[in-house]
PDB file of C-alpha atoms in Angstrom:
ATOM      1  CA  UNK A   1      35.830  86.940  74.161  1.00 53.00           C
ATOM      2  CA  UNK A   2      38.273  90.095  74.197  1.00 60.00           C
ATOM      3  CA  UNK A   3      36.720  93.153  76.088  1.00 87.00           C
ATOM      4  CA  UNK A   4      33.751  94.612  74.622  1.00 91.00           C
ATOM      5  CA  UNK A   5      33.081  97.967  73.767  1.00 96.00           C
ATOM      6  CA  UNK A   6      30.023  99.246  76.089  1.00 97.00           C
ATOM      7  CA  UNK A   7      26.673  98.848  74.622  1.00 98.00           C
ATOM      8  CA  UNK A   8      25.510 102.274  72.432  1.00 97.00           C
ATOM      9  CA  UNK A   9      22.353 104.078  71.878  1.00 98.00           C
ATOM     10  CA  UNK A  10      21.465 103.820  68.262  1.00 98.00           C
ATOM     11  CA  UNK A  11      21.653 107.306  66.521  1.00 97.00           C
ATOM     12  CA  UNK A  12      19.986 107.353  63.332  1.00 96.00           C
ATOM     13  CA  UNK A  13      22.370 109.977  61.911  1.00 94.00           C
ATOM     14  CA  UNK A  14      24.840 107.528  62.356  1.00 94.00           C
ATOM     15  CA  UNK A  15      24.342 103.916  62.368  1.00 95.00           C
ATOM     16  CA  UNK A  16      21.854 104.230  59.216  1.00 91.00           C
ATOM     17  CA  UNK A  17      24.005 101.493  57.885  1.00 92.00           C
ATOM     18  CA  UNK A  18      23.738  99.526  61.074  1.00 96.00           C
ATOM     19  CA  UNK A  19      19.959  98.500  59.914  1.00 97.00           C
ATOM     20  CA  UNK A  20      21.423  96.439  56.982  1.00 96.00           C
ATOM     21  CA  UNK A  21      23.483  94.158  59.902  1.00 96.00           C
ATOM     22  CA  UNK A  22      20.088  94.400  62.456  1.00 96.00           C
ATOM     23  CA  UNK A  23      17.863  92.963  59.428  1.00 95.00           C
ATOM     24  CA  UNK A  24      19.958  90.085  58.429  1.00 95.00           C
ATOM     25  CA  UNK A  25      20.543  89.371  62.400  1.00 95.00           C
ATOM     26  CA  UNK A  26      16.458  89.197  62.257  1.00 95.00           C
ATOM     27  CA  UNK A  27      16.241  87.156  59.557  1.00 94.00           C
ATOM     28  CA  UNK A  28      19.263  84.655  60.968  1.00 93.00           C
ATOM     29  CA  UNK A  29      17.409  84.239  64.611  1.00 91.00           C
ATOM     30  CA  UNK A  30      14.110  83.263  62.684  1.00 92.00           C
ATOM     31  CA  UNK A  31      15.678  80.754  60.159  1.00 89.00           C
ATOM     32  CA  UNK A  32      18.337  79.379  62.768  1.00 87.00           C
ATOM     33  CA  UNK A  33      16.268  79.457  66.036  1.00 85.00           C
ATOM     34  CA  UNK A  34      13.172  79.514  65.286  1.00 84.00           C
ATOM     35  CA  UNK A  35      12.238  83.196  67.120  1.00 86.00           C
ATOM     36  CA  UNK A  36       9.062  84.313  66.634  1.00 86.00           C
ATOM     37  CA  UNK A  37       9.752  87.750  65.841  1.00 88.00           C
ATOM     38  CA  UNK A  38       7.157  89.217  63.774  1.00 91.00           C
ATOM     39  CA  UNK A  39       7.994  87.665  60.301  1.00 90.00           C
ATOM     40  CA  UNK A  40       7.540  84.038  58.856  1.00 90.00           C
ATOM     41  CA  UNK A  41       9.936  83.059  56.105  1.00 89.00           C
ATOM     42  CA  UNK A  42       8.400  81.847  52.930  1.00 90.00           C
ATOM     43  CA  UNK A  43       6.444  78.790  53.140  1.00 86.00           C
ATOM     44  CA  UNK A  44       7.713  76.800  50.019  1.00 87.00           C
ATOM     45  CA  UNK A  45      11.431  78.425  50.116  1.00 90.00           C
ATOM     46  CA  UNK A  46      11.835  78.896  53.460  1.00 88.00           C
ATOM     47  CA  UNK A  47      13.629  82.602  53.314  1.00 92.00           C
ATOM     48  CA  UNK A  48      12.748  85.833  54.897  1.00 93.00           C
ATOM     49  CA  UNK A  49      11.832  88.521  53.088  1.00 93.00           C
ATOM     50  CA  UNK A  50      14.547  90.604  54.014  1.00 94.00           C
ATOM     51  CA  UNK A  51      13.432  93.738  51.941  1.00 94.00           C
ATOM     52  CA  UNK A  52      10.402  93.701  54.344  1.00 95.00           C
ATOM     53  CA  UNK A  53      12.435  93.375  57.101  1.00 95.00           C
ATOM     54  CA  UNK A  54      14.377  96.418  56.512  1.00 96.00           C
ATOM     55  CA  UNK A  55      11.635  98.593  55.994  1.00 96.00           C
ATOM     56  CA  UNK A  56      10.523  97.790  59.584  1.00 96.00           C
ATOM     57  CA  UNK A  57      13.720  98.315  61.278  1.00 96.00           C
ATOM     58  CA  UNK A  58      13.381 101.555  59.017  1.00 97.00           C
ATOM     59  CA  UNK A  59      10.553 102.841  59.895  1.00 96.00           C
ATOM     60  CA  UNK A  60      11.754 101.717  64.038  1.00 97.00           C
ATOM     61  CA  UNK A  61      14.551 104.344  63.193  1.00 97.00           C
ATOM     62  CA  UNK A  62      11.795 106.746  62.239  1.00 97.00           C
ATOM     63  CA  UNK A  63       9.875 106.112  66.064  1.00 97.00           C
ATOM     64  CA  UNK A  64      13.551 106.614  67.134  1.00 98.00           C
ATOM     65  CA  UNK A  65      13.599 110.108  65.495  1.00 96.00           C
ATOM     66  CA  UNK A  66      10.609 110.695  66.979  1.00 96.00           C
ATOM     67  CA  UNK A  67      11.241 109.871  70.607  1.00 96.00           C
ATOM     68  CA  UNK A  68       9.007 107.006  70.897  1.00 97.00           C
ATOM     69  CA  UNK A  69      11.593 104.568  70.704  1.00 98.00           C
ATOM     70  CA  UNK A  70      15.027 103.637  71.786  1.00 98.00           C
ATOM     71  CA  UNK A  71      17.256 101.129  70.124  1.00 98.00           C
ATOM     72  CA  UNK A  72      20.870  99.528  72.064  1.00 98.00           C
ATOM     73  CA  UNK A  73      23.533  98.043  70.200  1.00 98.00           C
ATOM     74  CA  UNK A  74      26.152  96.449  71.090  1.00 98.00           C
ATOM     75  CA  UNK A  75      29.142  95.411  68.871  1.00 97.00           C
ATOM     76  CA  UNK A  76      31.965  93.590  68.610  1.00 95.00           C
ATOM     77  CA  UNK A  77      34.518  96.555  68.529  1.00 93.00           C
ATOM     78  CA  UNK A  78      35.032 100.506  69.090  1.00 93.00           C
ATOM     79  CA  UNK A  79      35.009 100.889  65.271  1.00 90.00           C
ATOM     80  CA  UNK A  80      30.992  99.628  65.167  1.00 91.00           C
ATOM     81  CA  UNK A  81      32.376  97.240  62.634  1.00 89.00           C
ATOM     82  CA  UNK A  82      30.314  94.181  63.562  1.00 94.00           C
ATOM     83  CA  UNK A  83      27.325  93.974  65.660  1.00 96.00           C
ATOM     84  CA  UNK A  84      26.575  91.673  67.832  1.00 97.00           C
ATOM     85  CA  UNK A  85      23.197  92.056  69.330  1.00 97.00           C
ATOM     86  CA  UNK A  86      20.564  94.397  69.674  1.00 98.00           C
ATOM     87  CA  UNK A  87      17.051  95.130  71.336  1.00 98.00           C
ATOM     88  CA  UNK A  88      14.649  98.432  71.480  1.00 98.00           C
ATOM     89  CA  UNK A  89      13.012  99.721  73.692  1.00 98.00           C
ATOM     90  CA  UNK A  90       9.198 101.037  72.789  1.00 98.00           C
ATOM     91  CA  UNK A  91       7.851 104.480  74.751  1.00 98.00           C
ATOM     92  CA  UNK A  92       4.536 104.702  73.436  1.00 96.00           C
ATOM     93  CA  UNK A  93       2.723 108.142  74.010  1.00 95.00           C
ATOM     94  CA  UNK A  94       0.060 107.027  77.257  1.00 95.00           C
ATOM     95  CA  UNK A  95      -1.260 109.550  80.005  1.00 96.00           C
ATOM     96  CA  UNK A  96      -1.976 107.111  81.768  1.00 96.00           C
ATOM     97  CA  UNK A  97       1.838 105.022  82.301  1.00 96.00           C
ATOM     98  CA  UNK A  98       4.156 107.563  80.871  1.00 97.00           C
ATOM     99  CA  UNK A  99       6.524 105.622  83.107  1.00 98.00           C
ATOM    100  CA  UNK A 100       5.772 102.079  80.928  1.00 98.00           C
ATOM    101  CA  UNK A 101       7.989 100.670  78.254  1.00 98.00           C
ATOM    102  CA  UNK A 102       8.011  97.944  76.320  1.00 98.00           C
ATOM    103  CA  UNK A 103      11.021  95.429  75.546  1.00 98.00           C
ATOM    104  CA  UNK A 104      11.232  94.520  72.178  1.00 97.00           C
ATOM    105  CA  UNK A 105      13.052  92.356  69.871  1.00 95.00           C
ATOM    106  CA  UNK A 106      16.189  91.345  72.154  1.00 96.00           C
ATOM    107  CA  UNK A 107      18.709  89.603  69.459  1.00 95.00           C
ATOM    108  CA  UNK A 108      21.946  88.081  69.854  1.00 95.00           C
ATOM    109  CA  UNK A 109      23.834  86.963  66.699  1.00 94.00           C
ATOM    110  CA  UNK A 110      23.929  82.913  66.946  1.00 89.00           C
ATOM    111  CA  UNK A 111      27.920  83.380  66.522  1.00 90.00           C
ATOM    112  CA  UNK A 112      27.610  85.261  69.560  1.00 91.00           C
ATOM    113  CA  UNK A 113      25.629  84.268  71.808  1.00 89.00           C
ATOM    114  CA  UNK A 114      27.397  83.268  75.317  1.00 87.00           C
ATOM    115  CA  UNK A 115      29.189  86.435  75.973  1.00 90.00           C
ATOM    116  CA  UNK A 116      26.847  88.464  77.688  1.00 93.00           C
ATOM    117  CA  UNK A 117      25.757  90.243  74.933  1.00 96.00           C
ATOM    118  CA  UNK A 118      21.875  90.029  76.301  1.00 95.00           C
ATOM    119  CA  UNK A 119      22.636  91.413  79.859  1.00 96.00           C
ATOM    120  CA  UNK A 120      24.778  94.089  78.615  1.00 97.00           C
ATOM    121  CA  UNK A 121      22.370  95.308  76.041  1.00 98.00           C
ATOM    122  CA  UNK A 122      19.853  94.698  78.880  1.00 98.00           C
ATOM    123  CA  UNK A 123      21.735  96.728  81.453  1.00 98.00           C
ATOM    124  CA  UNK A 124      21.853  99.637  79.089  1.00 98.00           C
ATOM    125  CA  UNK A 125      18.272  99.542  77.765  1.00 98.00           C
ATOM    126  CA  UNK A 126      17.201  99.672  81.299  1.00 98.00           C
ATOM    127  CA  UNK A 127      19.487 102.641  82.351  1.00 98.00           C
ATOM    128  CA  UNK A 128      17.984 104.601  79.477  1.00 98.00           C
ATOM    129  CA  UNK A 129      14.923 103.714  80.508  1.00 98.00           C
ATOM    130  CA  UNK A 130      15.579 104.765  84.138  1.00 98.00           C
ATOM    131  CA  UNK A 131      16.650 108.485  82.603  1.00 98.00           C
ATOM    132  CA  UNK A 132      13.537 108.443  80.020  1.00 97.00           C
ATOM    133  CA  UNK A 133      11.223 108.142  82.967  1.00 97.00           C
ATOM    134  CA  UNK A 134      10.502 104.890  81.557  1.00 98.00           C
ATOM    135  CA  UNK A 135      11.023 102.220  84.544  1.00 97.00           C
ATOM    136  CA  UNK A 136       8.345  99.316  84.584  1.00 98.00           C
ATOM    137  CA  UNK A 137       9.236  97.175  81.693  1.00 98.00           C
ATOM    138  CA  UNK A 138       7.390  94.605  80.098  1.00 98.00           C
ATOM    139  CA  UNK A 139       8.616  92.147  77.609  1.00 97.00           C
ATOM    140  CA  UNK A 140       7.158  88.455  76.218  1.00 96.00           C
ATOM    141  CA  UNK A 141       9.156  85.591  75.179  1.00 95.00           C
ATOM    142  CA  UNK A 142       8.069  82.290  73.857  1.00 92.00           C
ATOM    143  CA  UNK A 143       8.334  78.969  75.750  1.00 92.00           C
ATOM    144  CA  UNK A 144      10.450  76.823  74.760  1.00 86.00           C
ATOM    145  CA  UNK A 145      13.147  79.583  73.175  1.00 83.00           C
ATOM    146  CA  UNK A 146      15.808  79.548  75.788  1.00 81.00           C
ATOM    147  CA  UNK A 147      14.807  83.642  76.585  1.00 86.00           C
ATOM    148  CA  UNK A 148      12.218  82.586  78.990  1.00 88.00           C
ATOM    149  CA  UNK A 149      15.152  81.725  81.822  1.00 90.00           C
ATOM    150  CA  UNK A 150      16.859  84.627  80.548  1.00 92.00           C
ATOM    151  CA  UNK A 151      14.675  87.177  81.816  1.00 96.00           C
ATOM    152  CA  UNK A 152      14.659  86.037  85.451  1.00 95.00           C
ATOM    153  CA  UNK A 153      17.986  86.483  85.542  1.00 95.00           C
ATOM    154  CA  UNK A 154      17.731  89.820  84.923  1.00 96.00           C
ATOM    155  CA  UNK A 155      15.366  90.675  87.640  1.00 97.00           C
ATOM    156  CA  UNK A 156      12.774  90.195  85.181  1.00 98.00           C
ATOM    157  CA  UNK A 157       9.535  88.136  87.217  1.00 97.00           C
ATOM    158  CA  UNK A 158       6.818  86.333  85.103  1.00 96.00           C
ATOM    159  CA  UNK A 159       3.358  87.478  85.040  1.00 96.00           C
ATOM    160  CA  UNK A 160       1.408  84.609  83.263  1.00 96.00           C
ATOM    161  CA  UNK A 161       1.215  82.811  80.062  1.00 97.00           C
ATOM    162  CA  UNK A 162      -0.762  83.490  77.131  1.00 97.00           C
ATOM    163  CA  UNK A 163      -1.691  80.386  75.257  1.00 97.00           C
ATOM    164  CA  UNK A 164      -1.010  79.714  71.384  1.00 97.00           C
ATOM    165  CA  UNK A 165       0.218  83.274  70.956  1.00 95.00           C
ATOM    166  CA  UNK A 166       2.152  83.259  67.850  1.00 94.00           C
ATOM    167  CA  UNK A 167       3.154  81.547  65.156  1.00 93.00           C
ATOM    168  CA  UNK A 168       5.755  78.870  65.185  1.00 93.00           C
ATOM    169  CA  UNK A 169       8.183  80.570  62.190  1.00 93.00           C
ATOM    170  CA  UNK A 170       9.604  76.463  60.949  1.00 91.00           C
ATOM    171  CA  UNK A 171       6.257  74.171  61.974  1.00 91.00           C
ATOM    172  CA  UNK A 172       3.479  76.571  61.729  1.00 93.00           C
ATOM    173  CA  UNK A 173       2.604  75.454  65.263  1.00 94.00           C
ATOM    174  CA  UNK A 174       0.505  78.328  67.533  1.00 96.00           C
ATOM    175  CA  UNK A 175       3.382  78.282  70.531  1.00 95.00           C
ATOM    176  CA  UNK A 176       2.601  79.496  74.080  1.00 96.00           C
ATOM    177  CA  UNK A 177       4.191  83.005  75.184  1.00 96.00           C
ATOM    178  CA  UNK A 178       4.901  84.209  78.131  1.00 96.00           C
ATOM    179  CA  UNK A 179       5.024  87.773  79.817  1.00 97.00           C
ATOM    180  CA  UNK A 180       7.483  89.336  82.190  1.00 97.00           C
ATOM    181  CA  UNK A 181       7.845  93.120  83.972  1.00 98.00           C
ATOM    182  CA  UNK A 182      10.679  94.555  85.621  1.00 98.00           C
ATOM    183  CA  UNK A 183      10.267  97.682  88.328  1.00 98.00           C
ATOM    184  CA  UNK A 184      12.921  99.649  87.972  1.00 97.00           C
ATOM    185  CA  UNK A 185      11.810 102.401  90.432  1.00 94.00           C
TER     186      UNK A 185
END
């Protein structure tokens, strides 16, 4: 792949449009992979609700607004014409672990996957992080996705495994997930 663009932090004053492209990117990882990522497609036609989906993503942009959340994008030239991956960052208000985020939703178009579109959206997510005070990081994956070798290596070590944790989006199966931090202090 031709040199990439660095990853950017998603503005929503400007890359509005951009949550069109991050939907159908959901949608495509659930149908083509299998993800578990918060929606199921239809039962008897098998699509996503894609409406649905874009009201999430909007109402991420809102938490965005807000300072609660960050969003990294990364695509495929300076123009922003095509993105190629994504994943957010949550910040939840806590007293307790204003230092704790959470890693959300890390998704790599299937046509792109293999170019180091995961570690560079990664590597930027975490060097927000590290300026937003925000440096233990905890994420899950599912077993049996690919993500779970991912993660460790990006420095990311596992923490345990939480049985029949979600819902399998093609078989309906309960799938196992598993949970990883990163210390970035």
């Amino acid at each position: 792949m031709a040199h990439l663009p660095p990853p950017v932090v998603y503005d929503p004053s400007q890359h509005q449009p951009v949550l069109h492209q991050m939907t159908q990117m959901h949608a495509d990882c659930v149908i083509q992979d299998g993800t578990l990522a918060t929606f199921l497609p239809d039962v008897s036609t098998g699509e996503m609700d894609i409406p649905k989906i874009l009201k999430h993503w909007q109402s991420l942009s809102t938490e965005v607004e807000r300072g609660s959340r960050v969003i990294i994008l990364q695509f495929i030239d300076e123009a922003e014409s095509e993105l190629m991956g994504f994943v957010s960052l949550s910040m939840p208000f806590s007293e307790t672990g204003p230092f704790r985020g959470g890693v959300e939703k890390l998704l790599v178009s299937p046509q792109h996957r293999k170019n180091g579109v995961a570690r560079r959206v990664m590597g930027k997510l975490e060097e927000v992080g590290v300026e937003k005070g925000r440096t233990v990081l905890v994420l899950d994956t599912t077993i049996g996705s690919g993500a779970e070798y991912v993660y460790p290596k990006l420095g990311y070590t596992e923490i345990g495994i939480i049985p029949k944790y979600g819902i399998h989006p093609h078989t309906r199966e309960l799938m196992d997930e598993m949970l990883f931090y990163k210390d970035l202090r």
